Amino acid sequence: MQGKILKKFAETVLSVGVNLQEDQGLEIICPVEKSEVAVALAKAAYEMKAKIVNVRWECENIDKLNFLNASVKTLTDIPKWFVESKNYLVEKGFCYVAISAENPSAFKDVPPYKLAESAKARGKALKKFFGQVMANGIRWCVVSVPTAEWAKQVFPNAEDPESKLCTEIVKAMRLNARDPVNEWEQHITKLESRAKFLNDNDFAALHFVSGTGTDFTVGLCDGHKWLSAQEKAKDGLSFVANMPTEEVFTAPHRLKADGVVKSAMPLCYSGQIIDGFTLVFKKGKIVDFSVEKGYEVLKNLINTDKGTRRLGEVALIGKNSPIAKSGILFYNTLFDENASCHIALGKGYPTTIENGENLTRKELAARGLNDSVEHVDFMIGTKDLIVEGIKKDGTLVPIFKDGDWII
């Protein structure tokens, strides 16, 4: 990204994404090779009269060397200063922008158990911080910019993969519009109307069926609510956590998922690919699974803790979303999940329960919300997907036919 597009990107992310306020701190998580993006964000933030801008640099090459050479004991020793630095963001009222631009195969040579143990330790150490993030105690936004290695995997035959990926990201984020902020406002309104329909119906469960073999019923939490692109933080200000986003989502009941779910797209998790997998659920829990690629990675993921065998999110996206219509496999969940209905293993969002951000962990569990140190989305929507809402009296209401909305 360069010039006017980079400026639009920064302004849209800060105004629509995190809704940065005057005299507020901002943290940016950015790949080292994309320093110009962090600079653009920082410049735009100070033009909006931010208090301070901090940048936390990430480097996959260093991370890979650490995974290959350091012991598990060292990798799972999460420094106290790091944990305190994350909690500091919440305590001091910062917002943060995380740039998701990983090489999908960055850690393909790393032993899966090292990735799994490291992720588990990090999740436990940062449980307080992630709890605040998922309860909207902080305004945050995940976005992407093209990097060389990621672009090569998405467009291996392109003359200039990075430029081509940039073009697709710009379209997905509506940055090619004359007024991206206005475009986002209209998009948010459309998604909110879908969420309202689902909330007004107050479904007890959803039933998913596809020609690939998915036949799956998931119950919804007591007092659940459907959310869309824009949410409200605890401070009362709105923000958009993912850009792009095409979903409406809610809380599945951790004890009420039954049937077979087949993945519709590859999942990039911890720099490794999981593909062609099937999960079998009984009373909310994964009781069996099979996978064509990434067996050890998937096995370690679902065994991270008790919560990773259960669901924390169910989201609906039609096959005619802009990202789905592009026909591009991005190998990046931020994009791929917005091309397909998806569900998530692990922790549920307290905000998808009425007054959930003010409930204790025990109270949330009583409503059916799942808890875990992980939250991993994977795609299940296909072009022939049928979704029915099941009301409390057993009435069936069609929601999706042939992979798209019919409401």
mmCIF file of C-alpha atoms in Angstrom:
data_model
loop_
_atom_site.group_PDB
_atom_site.id
_atom_site.type_symbol
_atom_site.label_atom_id
_atom_site.label_comp_id
_atom_site.label_asym_id
_atom_site.label_seq_id
_atom_site.Cartn_x
_atom_site.Cartn_y
_atom_site.Cartn_z
ATOM 1 C CA MET A 1 0.000 0.000 0.000
ATOM 2 C CA GLN A 2 1.268 3.440 -0.891
ATOM 3 C CA GLY A 3 0.214 7.046 -1.155
ATOM 4 C CA LYS A 4 -3.484 7.863 -1.078
ATOM 5 C CA ILE A 5 -4.561 4.260 -0.472
ATOM 6 C CA LEU A 6 -2.300 3.927 2.570
ATOM 7 C CA LYS A 7 -3.676 7.215 3.907
ATOM 8 C CA LYS A 8 -7.265 6.008 3.360
ATOM 9 C CA PHE A 9 -6.381 2.730 5.046
ATOM 10 C CA ALA A 10 -5.023 4.469 8.144
ATOM 11 C CA GLU A 11 -7.888 6.939 8.430
ATOM 12 C CA THR A 12 -10.575 4.272 7.948
ATOM 13 C CA VAL A 13 -9.023 1.847 10.428
ATOM 14 C CA LEU A 14 -8.646 4.529 13.087
ATOM 15 C CA SER A 15 -12.028 6.183 12.630
ATOM 16 C CA VAL A 16 -14.249 3.165 11.844
ATOM 17 C CA GLY A 17 -12.145 0.323 13.257
ATOM 18 C CA VAL A 18 -10.976 1.432 16.705
ATOM 19 C CA ASN A 19 -12.803 4.793 16.777
ATOM 20 C CA LEU A 20 -9.688 6.505 18.169
ATOM 21 C CA GLN A 21 -10.473 9.420 20.474
ATOM 22 C CA GLU A 22 -8.558 12.574 21.283
ATOM 23 C CA ASP A 23 -5.986 12.060 24.059
ATOM 24 C CA GLN A 24 -6.221 8.253 23.788
ATOM 25 C CA GLY A 25 -3.281 5.872 23.481
ATOM 26 C CA LEU A 26 -2.883 3.524 20.528
ATOM 27 C CA GLU A 27 -0.879 0.315 20.218
ATOM 28 C CA ILE A 28 -0.050 -1.130 16.801
ATOM 29 C CA ILE A 29 1.051 -4.733 16.254
ATOM 30 C CA CYS A 30 2.895 -4.802 12.938
ATOM 31 C CA PRO A 31 5.211 -7.072 10.916
ATOM 32 C CA VAL A 32 8.701 -5.572 10.755
ATOM 33 C CA GLU A 33 8.695 -5.616 6.949
ATOM 34 C CA LYS A 34 5.668 -3.310 6.901
ATOM 35 C CA SER A 35 7.005 -0.444 8.988
ATOM 36 C CA GLU A 36 5.542 2.101 6.542
ATOM 37 C CA VAL A 37 2.050 0.967 7.562
ATOM 38 C CA ALA A 38 2.778 1.530 11.237
ATOM 39 C CA VAL A 39 4.183 4.960 10.393
ATOM 40 C CA ALA A 40 1.051 5.861 8.420
ATOM 41 C CA LEU A 41 -1.181 4.729 11.266
ATOM 42 C CA ALA A 42 0.889 6.662 13.799
ATOM 43 C CA LYS A 43 0.819 9.810 11.665
ATOM 44 C CA ALA A 44 -2.950 9.602 11.217
ATOM 45 C CA ALA A 45 -3.381 8.929 14.942
ATOM 46 C CA TYR A 46 -1.475 12.042 15.906
ATOM 47 C CA GLU A 47 -3.507 14.056 13.410
ATOM 48 C CA MET A 48 -6.513 12.821 15.399
ATOM 49 C CA LYS A 49 -4.743 14.084 18.558
ATOM 50 C CA ALA A 50 -3.798 10.713 20.042
ATOM 51 C CA LYS A 51 -1.923 10.804 23.344
ATOM 52 C CA ILE A 52 0.792 8.308 22.377
ATOM 53 C CA VAL A 53 1.401 5.608 19.759
ATOM 54 C CA ASN A 54 3.309 2.442 20.639
ATOM 55 C CA VAL A 55 4.356 -0.210 18.118
ATOM 56 C CA ARG A 56 5.027 -3.867 18.874
ATOM 57 C CA TRP A 57 7.013 -5.378 16.009
ATOM 58 C CA GLU A 58 6.612 -8.986 14.889
ATOM 59 C CA CYS A 59 9.072 -11.074 12.863
ATOM 60 C CA GLU A 60 8.170 -14.588 11.729
ATOM 61 C CA ASN A 61 11.771 -15.442 10.876
ATOM 62 C CA ILE A 62 12.854 -14.801 14.461
ATOM 63 C CA ASP A 63 9.814 -16.625 15.804
ATOM 64 C CA LYS A 64 10.652 -19.640 13.641
ATOM 65 C CA LEU A 65 14.253 -19.710 14.877
ATOM 66 C CA ASN A 66 12.985 -19.607 18.451
ATOM 67 C CA PHE A 67 10.526 -22.436 17.841
ATOM 68 C CA LEU A 68 13.190 -24.585 16.191
ATOM 69 C CA ASN A 69 15.958 -23.982 18.721
ATOM 70 C CA ALA A 70 14.512 -23.055 22.109
ATOM 71 C CA SER A 71 13.214 -25.670 24.522
ATOM 72 C CA VAL A 72 9.525 -26.075 25.312
ATOM 73 C CA LYS A 73 10.287 -24.951 28.860
ATOM 74 C CA THR A 74 11.720 -21.699 27.537
ATOM 75 C CA LEU A 75 8.960 -21.171 24.958
ATOM 76 C CA THR A 76 6.271 -21.571 27.598
ATOM 77 C CA ASP A 77 7.893 -19.189 30.058
ATOM 78 C CA ILE A 78 5.868 -16.066 29.246
ATOM 79 C CA PRO A 79 7.645 -13.004 30.728
ATOM 80 C CA LYS A 80 5.805 -11.106 33.430
ATOM 81 C CA TRP A 81 6.667 -7.803 31.753
ATOM 82 C CA PHE A 82 4.906 -8.933 28.575
ATOM 83 C CA VAL A 83 1.728 -9.855 30.443
ATOM 84 C CA GLU A 84 1.802 -6.567 32.338
ATOM 85 C CA SER A 85 2.308 -4.617 29.104
ATOM 86 C CA LYS A 86 -0.883 -6.107 27.668
ATOM 87 C CA ASN A 87 -2.919 -5.492 30.820
ATOM 88 C CA TYR A 88 -1.570 -1.932 30.820
ATOM 89 C CA LEU A 89 -3.457 -1.259 27.570
ATOM 90 C CA VAL A 90 -6.779 -1.963 29.276
ATOM 91 C CA GLU A 91 -5.881 -0.154 32.491
ATOM 92 C CA LYS A 92 -4.829 3.002 30.631
ATOM 93 C CA GLY A 93 -7.679 2.998 28.125
ATOM 94 C CA PHE A 94 -5.646 2.307 24.969
ATOM 95 C CA CYS A 95 -7.096 0.907 21.777
ATOM 96 C CA TYR A 96 -5.079 -1.338 19.487
ATOM 97 C CA VAL A 97 -4.708 -2.283 15.835
ATOM 98 C CA ALA A 98 -3.307 -5.720 14.983
ATOM 99 C CA ILE A 99 -2.046 -6.309 11.443
ATOM 100 C CA SER A 100 -2.667 -9.908 10.402
ATOM 101 C CA ALA A 101 -0.368 -10.704 7.465
ATOM 102 C CA GLU A 102 1.220 -14.025 8.301
ATOM 103 C CA ASN A 103 2.930 -16.362 5.877
ATOM 104 C CA PRO A 104 0.473 -19.320 5.962
ATOM 105 C CA SER A 105 3.353 -21.811 5.930
ATOM 106 C CA ALA A 106 5.796 -19.891 8.111
ATOM 107 C CA PHE A 107 6.074 -22.648 10.709
ATOM 108 C CA LYS A 108 5.513 -25.749 8.553
ATOM 109 C CA ASP A 109 8.861 -27.189 9.723
ATOM 110 C CA VAL A 110 8.215 -26.514 13.407
ATOM 111 C CA PRO A 111 7.162 -29.502 15.542
ATOM 112 C CA PRO A 112 3.415 -29.075 16.173
ATOM 113 C CA TYR A 113 3.756 -29.840 19.893
ATOM 114 C CA LYS A 114 5.992 -26.788 20.330
ATOM 115 C CA LEU A 115 3.427 -24.550 18.674
ATOM 116 C CA ALA A 116 0.655 -26.073 20.761
ATOM 117 C CA GLU A 117 2.440 -25.763 24.105
ATOM 118 C CA SER A 118 3.516 -22.205 23.347
ATOM 119 C CA ALA A 119 0.000 -21.154 22.350
ATOM 120 C CA LYS A 120 -1.453 -22.770 25.475
ATOM 121 C CA ALA A 121 1.028 -21.008 27.762
ATOM 122 C CA ARG A 122 0.468 -17.668 26.073
ATOM 123 C CA GLY A 123 -3.302 -18.076 26.312
ATOM 124 C CA LYS A 124 -3.141 -18.838 30.028
ATOM 125 C CA ALA A 125 -0.745 -15.993 30.770
ATOM 126 C CA LEU A 126 -2.871 -13.484 28.868
ATOM 127 C CA LYS A 127 -6.254 -14.823 30.026
ATOM 128 C CA LYS A 128 -7.103 -11.585 31.842
ATOM 129 C CA PHE A 129 -6.231 -9.464 28.816
ATOM 130 C CA PHE A 130 -8.017 -11.667 26.284
ATOM 131 C CA GLY A 131 -11.009 -11.768 28.615
ATOM 132 C CA GLN A 132 -11.178 -7.975 28.459
ATOM 133 C CA VAL A 133 -10.773 -8.018 24.682
ATOM 134 C CA MET A 134 -13.654 -10.459 24.221
ATOM 135 C CA ALA A 135 -15.823 -8.546 26.701
ATOM 136 C CA ASN A 136 -15.146 -5.291 24.812
ATOM 137 C CA GLY A 137 -13.161 -3.797 27.648
ATOM 138 C CA ILE A 138 -10.903 -2.325 24.971
ATOM 139 C CA ARG A 139 -11.575 -1.136 21.411
ATOM 140 C CA TRP A 140 -9.582 -3.189 18.923
ATOM 141 C CA CYS A 141 -9.375 -3.949 15.225
ATOM 142 C CA VAL A 142 -7.662 -6.667 13.179
ATOM 143 C CA VAL A 143 -6.696 -5.687 9.628
ATOM 144 C CA SER A 144 -4.330 -6.925 6.935
ATOM 145 C CA VAL A 145 -1.763 -5.587 4.511
ATOM 146 C CA PRO A 146 0.045 -7.628 1.838
ATOM 147 C CA THR A 147 3.415 -9.173 2.628
ATOM 148 C CA ALA A 148 5.681 -10.883 0.116
ATOM 149 C CA GLU A 149 5.495 -14.461 1.429
ATOM 150 C CA TRP A 150 1.757 -14.359 2.074
ATOM 151 C CA ALA A 151 1.105 -12.932 -1.408
ATOM 152 C CA LYS A 152 3.174 -15.676 -3.069
ATOM 153 C CA GLN A 153 0.997 -18.344 -1.489
ATOM 154 C CA VAL A 154 -2.247 -16.651 -2.523
ATOM 155 C CA PHE A 155 -1.110 -15.783 -6.073
ATOM 156 C CA PRO A 156 1.799 -18.132 -6.909
ATOM 157 C CA ASN A 157 1.622 -17.457 -10.661
ATOM 158 C CA ALA A 158 1.152 -13.699 -10.599
ATOM 159 C CA GLU A 159 3.829 -11.414 -12.000
ATOM 160 C CA ASP A 160 3.568 -9.183 -8.936
ATOM 161 C CA PRO A 161 1.792 -11.200 -6.192
ATOM 162 C CA GLU A 162 2.090 -8.487 -3.543
ATOM 163 C CA SER A 163 0.494 -5.840 -5.775
ATOM 164 C CA LYS A 164 -2.326 -8.208 -6.730
ATOM 165 C CA LEU A 165 -3.021 -9.084 -3.102
ATOM 166 C CA CYS A 166 -3.017 -5.383 -2.246
ATOM 167 C CA THR A 167 -5.706 -4.780 -4.874
ATOM 168 C CA GLU A 168 -7.917 -7.476 -3.360
ATOM 169 C CA ILE A 169 -7.442 -6.194 0.191
ATOM 170 C CA VAL A 170 -8.342 -2.671 -0.930
ATOM 171 C CA LYS A 171 -11.586 -3.955 -2.479
ATOM 172 C CA ALA A 172 -12.486 -6.110 0.526
ATOM 173 C CA MET A 173 -11.964 -3.162 2.878
ATOM 174 C CA ARG A 174 -13.967 -0.814 0.638
ATOM 175 C CA LEU A 175 -10.970 1.507 0.323
ATOM 176 C CA ASN A 176 -11.593 1.897 -3.411
ATOM 177 C CA ALA A 177 -14.741 3.900 -2.628
ATOM 178 C CA ARG A 178 -14.647 7.677 -2.825
ATOM 179 C CA ASP A 179 -15.699 7.800 0.835
ATOM 180 C CA PRO A 180 -14.765 4.514 2.569
ATOM 181 C CA VAL A 181 -16.181 5.659 5.924
ATOM 182 C CA ASN A 182 -19.610 6.242 4.367
ATOM 183 C CA GLU A 183 -19.406 2.878 2.596
ATOM 184 C CA TRP A 184 -18.709 1.220 5.917
ATOM 185 C CA GLU A 185 -21.650 2.968 7.551
ATOM 186 C CA GLN A 186 -24.002 1.633 4.863
ATOM 187 C CA HIS A 187 -22.507 -1.858 5.142
ATOM 188 C CA ILE A 188 -22.918 -1.848 8.924
ATOM 189 C CA THR A 189 -26.580 -0.865 8.576
ATOM 190 C CA LYS A 190 -27.227 -3.822 6.235
ATOM 191 C CA LEU A 191 -25.592 -6.313 8.587
ATOM 192 C CA GLU A 192 -27.472 -4.887 11.564
ATOM 193 C CA SER A 193 -30.788 -5.512 9.799
ATOM 194 C CA ARG A 194 -29.888 -9.203 9.481
ATOM 195 C CA ALA A 195 -28.899 -9.378 13.131
ATOM 196 C CA LYS A 196 -32.220 -7.783 14.074
ATOM 197 C CA PHE A 197 -34.167 -10.438 12.148
ATOM 198 C CA LEU A 198 -32.305 -13.206 13.961
ATOM 199 C CA ASN A 199 -32.723 -11.543 17.352
ATOM 200 C CA ASP A 200 -36.444 -10.950 16.773
ATOM 201 C CA ASN A 201 -36.918 -14.665 16.044
ATOM 202 C CA ASP A 202 -34.994 -15.720 19.179
ATOM 203 C CA PHE A 203 -34.078 -19.128 17.780
ATOM 204 C CA ALA A 204 -33.299 -21.977 20.152
ATOM 205 C CA ALA A 205 -30.994 -23.667 17.637
ATOM 206 C CA LEU A 206 -29.719 -23.698 14.053
ATOM 207 C CA HIS A 207 -29.540 -26.665 11.687
ATOM 208 C CA PHE A 208 -26.844 -26.787 8.966
ATOM 209 C CA VAL A 209 -26.923 -29.202 6.004
ATOM 210 C CA SER A 210 -24.646 -29.332 2.950
ATOM 211 C CA GLY A 211 -23.870 -31.736 0.129
ATOM 212 C CA THR A 212 -20.339 -32.253 1.446
ATOM 213 C CA GLY A 213 -21.639 -34.135 4.480
ATOM 214 C CA THR A 214 -22.319 -31.457 7.077
ATOM 215 C CA ASP A 215 -25.462 -32.293 9.045
ATOM 216 C CA PHE A 216 -25.230 -30.425 12.267
ATOM 217 C CA THR A 217 -27.518 -28.858 14.876
ATOM 218 C CA VAL A 218 -26.177 -26.283 17.299
ATOM 219 C CA GLY A 219 -28.186 -24.948 20.232
ATOM 220 C CA LEU A 220 -27.835 -21.305 21.186
ATOM 221 C CA CYS A 221 -27.052 -19.884 24.614
ATOM 222 C CA ASP A 222 -29.792 -18.738 26.951
ATOM 223 C CA GLY A 223 -30.190 -15.005 26.433
ATOM 224 C CA HIS A 224 -27.962 -15.012 23.348
ATOM 225 C CA LYS A 225 -27.919 -12.060 20.980
ATOM 226 C CA TRP A 226 -26.746 -11.725 17.403
ATOM 227 C CA LEU A 227 -24.092 -9.116 16.720
ATOM 228 C CA SER A 228 -22.744 -7.723 13.462
ATOM 229 C CA ALA A 229 -19.824 -5.595 12.300
ATOM 230 C CA GLN A 230 -20.138 -2.768 14.787
ATOM 231 C CA GLU A 231 -20.061 -3.320 18.531
ATOM 232 C CA LYS A 232 -20.006 -1.114 21.589
ATOM 233 C CA ALA A 233 -17.126 -1.140 24.038
ATOM 234 C CA LYS A 234 -17.620 -0.844 27.762
ATOM 235 C CA ASP A 235 -16.897 2.874 27.443
ATOM 236 C CA GLY A 236 -20.000 3.219 25.269
ATOM 237 C CA LEU A 237 -18.118 3.934 22.040
ATOM 238 C CA SER A 238 -18.626 1.874 18.895
ATOM 239 C CA PHE A 239 -15.873 0.019 17.022
ATOM 240 C CA VAL A 240 -15.441 -2.605 14.278
ATOM 241 C CA ALA A 241 -13.213 -5.446 15.425
ATOM 242 C CA ASN A 242 -12.514 -6.989 12.006
ATOM 243 C CA MET A 243 -11.934 -5.176 8.714
ATOM 244 C CA PRO A 244 -13.149 -6.625 6.426
ATOM 245 C CA THR A 245 -16.198 -8.259 7.982
ATOM 246 C CA GLU A 246 -19.366 -9.694 6.446
ATOM 247 C CA GLU A 247 -20.730 -11.718 9.343
ATOM 248 C CA VAL A 248 -23.459 -11.752 11.925
ATOM 249 C CA PHE A 249 -22.583 -13.982 14.862
ATOM 250 C CA THR A 250 -23.749 -15.245 18.225
ATOM 251 C CA ALA A 251 -23.056 -17.676 21.072
ATOM 252 C CA PRO A 252 -23.592 -21.429 20.647
ATOM 253 C CA HIS A 253 -24.470 -23.374 23.784
ATOM 254 C CA ARG A 254 -21.407 -25.323 24.894
ATOM 255 C CA LEU A 255 -23.501 -28.450 25.669
ATOM 256 C CA LYS A 256 -25.790 -28.372 22.626
ATOM 257 C CA ALA A 257 -24.000 -29.281 19.404
ATOM 258 C CA ASP A 258 -24.715 -32.575 17.669
ATOM 259 C CA GLY A 259 -23.840 -34.029 14.297
ATOM 260 C CA VAL A 260 -21.122 -33.891 11.672
ATOM 261 C CA VAL A 261 -19.332 -30.761 10.436
ATOM 262 C CA LYS A 262 -17.035 -30.761 7.402
ATOM 263 C CA SER A 263 -14.575 -27.958 6.762
ATOM 264 C CA ALA A 264 -15.261 -25.969 3.608
ATOM 265 C CA MET A 265 -11.856 -24.285 3.293
ATOM 266 C CA PRO A 266 -8.313 -24.801 4.581
ATOM 267 C CA LEU A 267 -7.552 -23.345 8.008
ATOM 268 C CA CYS A 268 -4.251 -21.563 8.606
ATOM 269 C CA TYR A 269 -3.409 -21.961 12.283
ATOM 270 C CA SER A 270 -0.088 -21.065 13.914
ATOM 271 C CA GLY A 271 1.712 -20.912 10.575
ATOM 272 C CA GLN A 272 0.544 -24.370 9.494
ATOM 273 C CA ILE A 273 -2.285 -25.575 7.262
ATOM 274 C CA ILE A 274 -5.154 -27.838 8.386
ATOM 275 C CA ASP A 275 -7.327 -29.041 5.518
ATOM 276 C CA GLY A 276 -10.068 -31.527 4.678
ATOM 277 C CA PHE A 277 -11.188 -32.118 8.242
ATOM 278 C CA THR A 278 -14.387 -33.506 9.738
ATOM 279 C CA LEU A 279 -15.554 -33.049 13.321
ATOM 280 C CA VAL A 280 -18.194 -35.167 15.038
ATOM 281 C CA PHE A 281 -20.057 -33.529 17.927
ATOM 282 C CA LYS A 282 -22.167 -35.096 20.647
ATOM 283 C CA LYS A 283 -23.771 -33.021 23.409
ATOM 284 C CA GLY A 284 -21.574 -30.083 22.463
ATOM 285 C CA LYS A 285 -18.251 -31.955 22.500
ATOM 286 C CA ILE A 286 -15.986 -33.204 19.709
ATOM 287 C CA VAL A 287 -15.997 -36.986 20.087
ATOM 288 C CA ASP A 288 -14.213 -37.875 16.851
ATOM 289 C CA PHE A 289 -12.347 -36.206 14.002
ATOM 290 C CA SER A 290 -10.518 -36.944 10.768
ATOM 291 C CA VAL A 291 -8.260 -34.744 8.674
ATOM 292 C CA GLU A 292 -6.474 -34.959 5.317
ATOM 293 C CA LYS A 293 -3.683 -32.506 6.161
ATOM 294 C CA GLY A 294 -2.414 -31.264 9.518
ATOM 295 C CA TYR A 295 -3.453 -34.129 11.789
ATOM 296 C CA GLU A 296 -1.068 -33.327 14.625
ATOM 297 C CA VAL A 297 -1.855 -29.611 14.477
ATOM 298 C CA LEU A 298 -5.598 -30.241 14.703
ATOM 299 C CA LYS A 299 -5.191 -32.864 17.421
ATOM 300 C CA ASN A 300 -3.116 -30.501 19.540
ATOM 301 C CA LEU A 301 -5.583 -27.669 18.949
ATOM 302 C CA ILE A 302 -8.674 -29.548 20.098
ATOM 303 C CA ASN A 303 -6.783 -30.885 23.117
ATOM 304 C CA THR A 304 -5.484 -27.489 24.255
ATOM 305 C CA ASP A 305 -7.981 -27.470 27.128
ATOM 306 C CA LYS A 306 -11.521 -28.676 27.856
ATOM 307 C CA GLY A 307 -12.977 -25.707 26.012
ATOM 308 C CA THR A 308 -11.308 -26.372 22.664
ATOM 309 C CA ARG A 309 -13.479 -29.452 22.115
ATOM 310 C CA ARG A 310 -16.548 -27.211 22.292
ATOM 311 C CA LEU A 311 -17.858 -24.196 20.387
ATOM 312 C CA GLY A 312 -17.573 -20.497 21.167
ATOM 313 C CA GLU A 313 -19.100 -18.867 18.078
ATOM 314 C CA VAL A 314 -21.450 -19.478 15.178
ATOM 315 C CA ALA A 315 -21.459 -16.967 12.303
ATOM 316 C CA LEU A 316 -23.502 -16.595 9.134
ATOM 317 C CA ILE A 317 -22.103 -15.236 5.845
ATOM 318 C CA GLY A 318 -23.691 -15.687 2.426
ATOM 319 C CA LYS A 319 -21.927 -16.988 -0.673
ATOM 320 C CA ASN A 320 -22.472 -13.601 -2.364
ATOM 321 C CA SER A 321 -20.351 -11.621 0.052
ATOM 322 C CA PRO A 322 -17.654 -9.667 -1.847
ATOM 323 C CA ILE A 323 -14.909 -11.937 -0.531
ATOM 324 C CA ALA A 324 -16.802 -15.112 -1.440
ATOM 325 C CA LYS A 325 -17.537 -13.790 -4.945
ATOM 326 C CA SER A 326 -13.847 -13.051 -5.496
ATOM 327 C CA GLY A 327 -13.210 -16.804 -5.460
ATOM 328 C CA ILE A 328 -9.845 -16.235 -3.789
ATOM 329 C CA LEU A 329 -8.494 -18.463 -1.046
ATOM 330 C CA PHE A 330 -6.557 -16.030 1.125
ATOM 331 C CA TYR A 331 -5.074 -18.541 3.599
ATOM 332 C CA ASN A 332 -5.890 -15.914 6.228
ATOM 333 C CA THR A 333 -8.883 -16.400 8.525
ATOM 334 C CA LEU A 334 -9.668 -12.682 8.641
ATOM 335 C CA PHE A 335 -10.610 -12.918 4.943
ATOM 336 C CA ASP A 336 -11.582 -16.557 4.472
ATOM 337 C CA GLU A 337 -14.076 -16.545 7.357
ATOM 338 C CA ASN A 338 -15.901 -13.716 5.558
ATOM 339 C CA ALA A 339 -16.436 -15.914 2.517
ATOM 340 C CA SER A 340 -18.217 -18.669 4.397
ATOM 341 C CA CYS A 341 -20.416 -19.481 7.368
ATOM 342 C CA HIS A 342 -18.139 -20.528 10.187
ATOM 343 C CA ILE A 343 -17.980 -21.761 13.737
ATOM 344 C CA ALA A 344 -15.219 -21.370 16.302
ATOM 345 C CA LEU A 345 -13.614 -23.787 18.702
ATOM 346 C CA GLY A 346 -12.919 -22.371 22.150
ATOM 347 C CA LYS A 347 -13.917 -19.291 24.060
ATOM 348 C CA GLY A 348 -17.228 -17.566 23.437
ATOM 349 C CA TYR A 349 -17.739 -13.808 23.417
ATOM 350 C CA PRO A 350 -19.482 -12.571 26.591
ATOM 351 C CA THR A 351 -20.902 -9.752 24.471
ATOM 352 C CA THR A 352 -23.063 -12.288 22.584
ATOM 353 C CA ILE A 353 -25.035 -12.825 25.805
ATOM 354 C CA GLU A 354 -27.450 -10.187 27.128
ATOM 355 C CA ASN A 355 -25.486 -8.206 29.732
ATOM 356 C CA GLY A 356 -22.737 -10.814 29.342
ATOM 357 C CA GLU A 357 -19.889 -8.335 29.786
ATOM 358 C CA ASN A 358 -21.092 -7.811 33.364
ATOM 359 C CA LEU A 359 -21.541 -11.490 34.265
ATOM 360 C CA THR A 360 -19.024 -13.675 36.063
ATOM 361 C CA ARG A 361 -17.426 -16.669 34.388
ATOM 362 C CA LYS A 362 -19.712 -18.942 36.416
ATOM 363 C CA GLU A 363 -22.812 -16.981 35.388
ATOM 364 C CA LEU A 364 -21.772 -17.107 31.737
ATOM 365 C CA ALA A 365 -21.248 -20.869 31.952
ATOM 366 C CA ALA A 366 -24.741 -21.222 33.414
ATOM 367 C CA ARG A 367 -26.090 -19.506 30.291
ATOM 368 C CA GLY A 368 -24.137 -21.994 28.164
ATOM 369 C CA LEU A 369 -21.149 -19.874 27.094
ATOM 370 C CA ASN A 370 -17.921 -21.776 26.478
ATOM 371 C CA ASP A 371 -14.579 -20.854 28.041
ATOM 372 C CA SER A 372 -11.061 -21.591 26.795
ATOM 373 C CA VAL A 373 -7.667 -20.000 26.238
ATOM 374 C CA GLU A 374 -8.271 -20.361 22.468
ATOM 375 C CA HIS A 375 -10.761 -19.040 19.922
ATOM 376 C CA VAL A 376 -10.213 -20.496 16.439
ATOM 377 C CA ASP A 377 -12.658 -19.942 13.565
ATOM 378 C CA PHE A 378 -13.032 -22.436 10.747
ATOM 379 C CA MET A 379 -15.227 -22.337 7.676
ATOM 380 C CA ILE A 380 -18.183 -24.666 7.033
ATOM 381 C CA GLY A 381 -20.280 -22.735 4.484
ATOM 382 C CA THR A 382 -20.639 -24.186 0.976
ATOM 383 C CA LYS A 383 -22.494 -23.019 -2.133
ATOM 384 C CA ASP A 384 -25.328 -25.454 -1.416
ATOM 385 C CA LEU A 385 -25.571 -24.843 2.340
ATOM 386 C CA ILE A 386 -29.021 -24.865 3.933
ATOM 387 C CA VAL A 387 -29.522 -23.210 7.320
ATOM 388 C CA GLU A 388 -32.766 -23.382 9.282
ATOM 389 C CA GLY A 389 -33.597 -21.627 12.503
ATOM 390 C CA ILE A 390 -35.383 -23.783 15.075
ATOM 391 C CA LYS A 391 -37.729 -21.823 17.337
ATOM 392 C CA LYS A 392 -38.500 -22.818 20.922
ATOM 393 C CA ASP A 393 -41.803 -24.384 19.857
ATOM 394 C CA GLY A 394 -40.047 -26.438 17.166
ATOM 395 C CA THR A 395 -41.080 -24.228 14.233
ATOM 396 C CA LEU A 396 -38.531 -24.209 11.406
ATOM 397 C CA VAL A 397 -37.649 -20.905 9.729
ATOM 398 C CA PRO A 398 -35.515 -20.972 6.535
ATOM 399 C CA ILE A 399 -32.497 -18.641 6.780
ATOM 400 C CA PHE A 400 -30.145 -19.892 4.026
ATOM 401 C CA LYS A 401 -30.787 -21.731 0.793
ATOM 402 C CA ASP A 402 -28.101 -22.612 -1.770
ATOM 403 C CA GLY A 403 -25.481 -20.986 0.414
ATOM 404 C CA ASP A 404 -27.048 -17.559 0.758
ATOM 405 C CA TRP A 405 -29.505 -15.495 2.782
ATOM 406 C CA ILE A 406 -33.193 -15.798 1.956
ATOM 407 C CA ILE A 407 -34.454 -13.406 4.629
#
